[in-house]
Amino acid sequence: MKLLKDKKILVISSEVVPYLPQTEKAINSFTVSRKINDNGGMTRIFMPKYGIINERRHQLHEVIRLSGMNMIINDLYMPLIIKVASIPKERMQVYFIDNEEYFKRKDLLLDKNEKLLKDNDERMIFFTKGVIETVKKLKIEYEYMNELGKTKVDSEDKFSIVLSQEFSAAKTHRWVDGLYRKEAKRHL
């Protein structure tokens, strides 16, 4: 696919293989990213750093220059921790959005009784804001944002953002456009 040659794509997902169990969402996020890379593109992936992810096995390490910012969630200051790893045998860098309060526990979205966790809304707001703030700190210029499978890519020096089909990432483009677009352009 010549369309993806030398394109930079930012993938935002709540689940990615090999870091989480092989759900349809996790497999799709990995497969799309790998296809982009196989066709000459370059991907960066953002996902939450759930407690179930083994930092030692997957060789995650904290990115000090990106971590340490406090974000306000529900009138509380919550520290943002950014960790990074690479998917073995692939040229894909994965950024993990972490916070002790929201992502330390082993549960993803449901508790042991298969009920939604009470703070899922806060967790996903934190994740979404964390992605946006990290993108700003990395000085990534974005071009297009759409849901997974519908992204148009036609610029050589900008990242396009692919949003996976899920609860949190589906709103990220509205946050960026509504709250951060003007500020992000000033920083680039």
mmCIF file of C-alpha atoms in Angstrom:
data_model
loop_
_atom_site.group_PDB
_atom_site.id
_atom_site.type_symbol
_atom_site.label_atom_id
_atom_site.label_comp_id
_atom_site.label_asym_id
_atom_site.label_seq_id
_atom_site.Cartn_x
_atom_site.Cartn_y
_atom_site.Cartn_z
ATOM 1 C CA MET A 1 0.000 0.000 0.000
ATOM 2 C CA LYS A 2 1.773 3.116 -1.200
ATOM 3 C CA LEU A 3 -0.688 5.220 0.764
ATOM 4 C CA LEU A 4 1.026 4.297 4.056
ATOM 5 C CA LYS A 5 4.640 4.574 2.894
ATOM 6 C CA ASP A 6 6.574 6.859 5.286
ATOM 7 C CA LYS A 7 3.385 7.891 7.129
ATOM 8 C CA LYS A 8 3.360 8.290 10.894
ATOM 9 C CA ILE A 9 0.276 6.947 12.625
ATOM 10 C CA LEU A 10 -0.660 7.370 16.282
ATOM 11 C CA VAL A 11 -2.915 4.547 17.531
ATOM 12 C CA ILE A 12 -4.925 5.095 20.709
ATOM 13 C CA SER A 13 -6.443 1.976 22.251
ATOM 14 C CA SER A 14 -7.458 0.630 25.634
ATOM 15 C CA GLU A 15 -6.124 -2.839 24.765
ATOM 16 C CA VAL A 16 -3.187 -4.091 22.691
ATOM 17 C CA VAL A 17 -1.684 -7.573 22.305
ATOM 18 C CA PRO A 18 0.828 -8.735 23.677
ATOM 19 C CA TYR A 19 0.319 -6.648 26.816
ATOM 20 C CA LEU A 20 -3.234 -7.802 27.537
ATOM 21 C CA PRO A 21 -5.182 -11.005 26.880
ATOM 22 C CA GLN A 22 -6.177 -11.664 23.298
ATOM 23 C CA THR A 23 -9.563 -9.975 23.036
ATOM 24 C CA GLU A 24 -10.905 -8.862 19.676
ATOM 25 C CA LYS A 25 -10.099 -5.245 20.518
ATOM 26 C CA ALA A 26 -6.519 -6.022 21.588
ATOM 27 C CA ILE A 27 -5.856 -8.152 18.504
ATOM 28 C CA ASN A 28 -7.342 -5.550 16.139
ATOM 29 C CA SER A 29 -5.252 -2.743 17.648
ATOM 30 C CA PHE A 30 -2.082 -4.790 17.189
ATOM 31 C CA THR A 31 -3.011 -6.036 13.704
ATOM 32 C CA VAL A 32 -3.790 -2.569 12.351
ATOM 33 C CA SER A 33 -0.529 -1.217 13.763
ATOM 34 C CA ARG A 34 1.495 -4.087 12.319
ATOM 35 C CA LYS A 35 -0.107 -3.680 8.869
ATOM 36 C CA ILE A 36 0.770 0.003 8.886
ATOM 37 C CA ASN A 37 4.391 -0.851 9.704
ATOM 38 C CA ASP A 38 4.514 -3.692 7.163
ATOM 39 C CA ASN A 39 3.443 -1.228 4.493
ATOM 40 C CA GLY A 40 6.171 1.307 5.232
ATOM 41 C CA GLY A 41 4.427 3.403 7.864
ATOM 42 C CA MET A 42 5.496 4.075 11.439
ATOM 43 C CA THR A 43 3.190 3.667 14.418
ATOM 44 C CA ARG A 44 3.178 4.794 18.005
ATOM 45 C CA ILE A 45 0.582 3.273 20.281
ATOM 46 C CA PHE A 46 -0.983 4.708 23.445
ATOM 47 C CA MET A 47 -2.782 2.522 25.978
ATOM 48 C CA PRO A 48 -3.487 2.514 29.740
ATOM 49 C CA LYS A 49 -0.945 0.745 31.956
ATOM 50 C CA TYR A 50 -3.305 -1.621 33.775
ATOM 51 C CA GLY A 51 -2.009 -3.511 36.835
ATOM 52 C CA ILE A 52 -2.296 -6.789 34.929
ATOM 53 C CA ILE A 53 0.580 -5.741 32.637
ATOM 54 C CA ASN A 54 3.889 -7.220 33.788
ATOM 55 C CA GLU A 55 6.456 -4.383 33.613
ATOM 56 C CA ARG A 56 9.472 -6.676 33.900
ATOM 57 C CA ARG A 57 8.377 -9.198 31.252
ATOM 58 C CA HIS A 58 7.445 -6.458 28.771
ATOM 59 C CA GLN A 59 10.424 -4.245 29.690
ATOM 60 C CA LEU A 60 8.461 -1.090 30.463
ATOM 61 C CA HIS A 61 10.409 1.878 31.726
ATOM 62 C CA GLU A 62 9.313 5.303 32.860
ATOM 63 C CA VAL A 63 9.963 8.300 30.632
ATOM 64 C CA ILE A 64 10.970 10.883 33.215
ATOM 65 C CA ARG A 65 10.789 13.892 30.877
ATOM 66 C CA LEU A 66 7.133 13.089 30.110
ATOM 67 C CA SER A 67 6.011 12.018 33.597
ATOM 68 C CA GLY A 68 5.227 14.065 36.661
ATOM 69 C CA MET A 69 2.488 16.324 35.393
ATOM 70 C CA ASN A 70 -0.617 16.567 37.576
ATOM 71 C CA MET A 71 -4.025 16.444 35.955
ATOM 72 C CA ILE A 72 -7.247 17.462 37.647
ATOM 73 C CA ILE A 73 -9.840 14.698 37.691
ATOM 74 C CA ASN A 74 -12.970 15.115 39.815
ATOM 75 C CA ASP A 75 -11.392 18.105 41.615
ATOM 76 C CA LEU A 76 -8.307 16.074 42.612
ATOM 77 C CA TYR A 77 -4.736 16.389 41.355
ATOM 78 C CA MET A 78 -3.690 13.059 39.866
ATOM 79 C CA PRO A 79 -0.050 12.458 38.793
ATOM 80 C CA LEU A 80 0.532 11.316 35.217
ATOM 81 C CA ILE A 81 3.182 8.635 34.741
ATOM 82 C CA ILE A 82 4.323 7.745 31.216
ATOM 83 C CA LYS A 83 6.026 4.436 30.534
ATOM 84 C CA VAL A 84 7.272 3.099 27.223
ATOM 85 C CA ALA A 85 8.117 -0.275 25.686
ATOM 86 C CA SER A 86 8.533 -1.808 22.257
ATOM 87 C CA ILE A 87 6.582 -4.757 20.932
ATOM 88 C CA PRO A 88 9.084 -7.588 20.370
ATOM 89 C CA LYS A 89 10.002 -8.285 16.736
ATOM 90 C CA GLU A 90 8.035 -5.238 15.586
ATOM 91 C CA ARG A 91 9.046 -1.627 15.122
ATOM 92 C CA MET A 92 6.234 -0.360 17.312
ATOM 93 C CA GLN A 93 6.708 1.879 20.303
ATOM 94 C CA VAL A 94 3.973 1.723 22.956
ATOM 95 C CA TYR A 95 3.365 4.539 25.438
ATOM 96 C CA PHE A 96 1.540 3.585 28.626
ATOM 97 C CA ILE A 97 -0.551 6.101 30.549
ATOM 98 C CA ASP A 98 -0.290 5.235 34.236
ATOM 99 C CA ASN A 99 -1.551 6.435 37.596
ATOM 100 C CA GLU A 100 -1.409 4.554 40.910
ATOM 101 C CA GLU A 101 -5.012 5.395 41.800
ATOM 102 C CA TYR A 102 -6.626 4.420 38.505
ATOM 103 C CA PHE A 103 -4.537 1.693 36.914
ATOM 104 C CA LYS A 104 -2.721 -0.208 39.690
ATOM 105 C CA ARG A 105 -5.446 -2.818 40.211
ATOM 106 C CA LYS A 106 -5.577 -5.955 38.079
ATOM 107 C CA ASP A 107 -9.098 -5.314 36.722
ATOM 108 C CA LEU A 108 -9.527 -3.724 33.299
ATOM 109 C CA LEU A 109 -13.111 -2.465 33.194
ATOM 110 C CA LEU A 110 -15.091 -5.087 35.124
ATOM 111 C CA ASP A 111 -14.744 -6.360 38.666
ATOM 112 C CA LYS A 112 -14.757 -10.025 39.706
ATOM 113 C CA ASN A 113 -18.571 -10.034 39.594
ATOM 114 C CA GLU A 114 -18.537 -8.811 35.969
ATOM 115 C CA LYS A 115 -19.866 -5.369 36.972
ATOM 116 C CA LEU A 116 -18.407 -2.136 35.619
ATOM 117 C CA LEU A 117 -15.926 -0.486 37.944
ATOM 118 C CA LYS A 118 -17.401 2.617 39.569
ATOM 119 C CA ASP A 119 -14.562 4.894 38.496
ATOM 120 C CA ASN A 120 -14.298 3.834 34.834
ATOM 121 C CA ASP A 121 -15.416 7.283 33.719
ATOM 122 C CA GLU A 122 -12.652 8.982 35.715
ATOM 123 C CA ARG A 123 -10.087 6.409 34.553
ATOM 124 C CA MET A 124 -10.892 6.955 30.894
ATOM 125 C CA ILE A 125 -10.988 10.734 31.266
ATOM 126 C CA PHE A 126 -7.543 10.481 32.855
ATOM 127 C CA PHE A 127 -6.337 8.225 30.027
ATOM 128 C CA THR A 128 -7.695 10.542 27.336
ATOM 129 C CA LYS A 129 -6.253 13.685 28.944
ATOM 130 C CA GLY A 130 -2.975 11.833 29.522
ATOM 131 C CA VAL A 131 -2.716 10.958 25.829
ATOM 132 C CA ILE A 132 -3.425 14.535 24.807
ATOM 133 C CA GLU A 133 -0.900 16.007 27.246
ATOM 134 C CA THR A 134 1.750 13.493 26.187
ATOM 135 C CA VAL A 135 1.141 14.235 22.512
ATOM 136 C CA LYS A 136 1.622 17.921 23.313
ATOM 137 C CA LYS A 137 4.848 17.249 25.244
ATOM 138 C CA LEU A 138 6.189 15.075 22.440
ATOM 139 C CA LYS A 139 5.310 17.902 20.043
ATOM 140 C CA ILE A 140 3.484 15.517 17.764
ATOM 141 C CA GLU A 141 1.568 17.372 15.111
ATOM 142 C CA TYR A 142 -1.581 15.571 14.158
ATOM 143 C CA GLU A 143 -3.407 15.709 10.894
ATOM 144 C CA TYR A 144 -6.508 13.534 10.851
ATOM 145 C CA MET A 145 -8.391 11.704 13.535
ATOM 146 C CA ASN A 146 -11.132 9.214 12.862
ATOM 147 C CA GLU A 147 -12.267 5.874 14.126
ATOM 148 C CA LEU A 148 -10.231 2.777 13.385
ATOM 149 C CA GLY A 149 -10.287 1.836 9.732
ATOM 150 C CA LYS A 150 -11.426 5.212 8.421
ATOM 151 C CA THR A 151 -8.296 7.318 8.788
ATOM 152 C CA LYS A 152 -7.072 9.274 5.775
ATOM 153 C CA VAL A 153 -3.311 9.723 5.619
ATOM 154 C CA ASP A 154 -1.710 12.141 3.179
ATOM 155 C CA SER A 155 1.033 14.096 4.896
ATOM 156 C CA GLU A 156 4.652 13.040 5.218
ATOM 157 C CA ASP A 157 5.698 14.968 8.312
ATOM 158 C CA LYS A 158 2.647 14.740 10.540
ATOM 159 C CA PHE A 159 1.141 11.988 12.646
ATOM 160 C CA SER A 160 -2.344 10.878 11.827
ATOM 161 C CA ILE A 161 -4.269 9.579 14.785
ATOM 162 C CA VAL A 162 -6.167 6.324 14.549
ATOM 163 C CA LEU A 163 -8.726 5.852 17.264
ATOM 164 C CA SER A 164 -9.807 2.358 18.127
ATOM 165 C CA GLN A 165 -13.501 1.555 18.335
ATOM 166 C CA GLU A 166 -14.081 1.942 22.031
ATOM 167 C CA PHE A 167 -15.400 4.054 24.870
ATOM 168 C CA SER A 168 -12.487 6.374 25.616
ATOM 169 C CA ALA A 169 -10.625 6.810 22.377
ATOM 170 C CA ALA A 170 -13.791 7.582 20.455
ATOM 171 C CA LYS A 171 -14.068 10.929 22.268
ATOM 172 C CA THR A 172 -10.401 11.927 22.054
ATOM 173 C CA HIS A 173 -10.755 13.785 18.759
ATOM 174 C CA ARG A 174 -13.467 16.018 20.272
ATOM 175 C CA TRP A 175 -11.216 16.829 23.223
ATOM 176 C CA VAL A 176 -8.317 17.729 20.966
ATOM 177 C CA ASP A 177 -10.401 19.775 18.557
ATOM 178 C CA GLY A 178 -12.456 21.507 21.241
ATOM 179 C CA LEU A 179 -9.943 22.081 24.025
ATOM 180 C CA TYR A 180 -6.403 21.755 22.740
ATOM 181 C CA ARG A 181 -6.164 22.404 18.995
ATOM 182 C CA LYS A 182 -5.241 26.112 19.244
ATOM 183 C CA GLU A 183 -2.858 25.533 22.140
ATOM 184 C CA ALA A 184 -1.266 22.512 20.414
ATOM 185 C CA LYS A 185 -0.578 24.551 17.264
ATOM 186 C CA ARG A 186 1.181 27.199 19.356
ATOM 187 C CA HIS A 187 3.529 24.578 20.799
ATOM 188 C CA LEU A 188 4.434 23.004 17.473
#
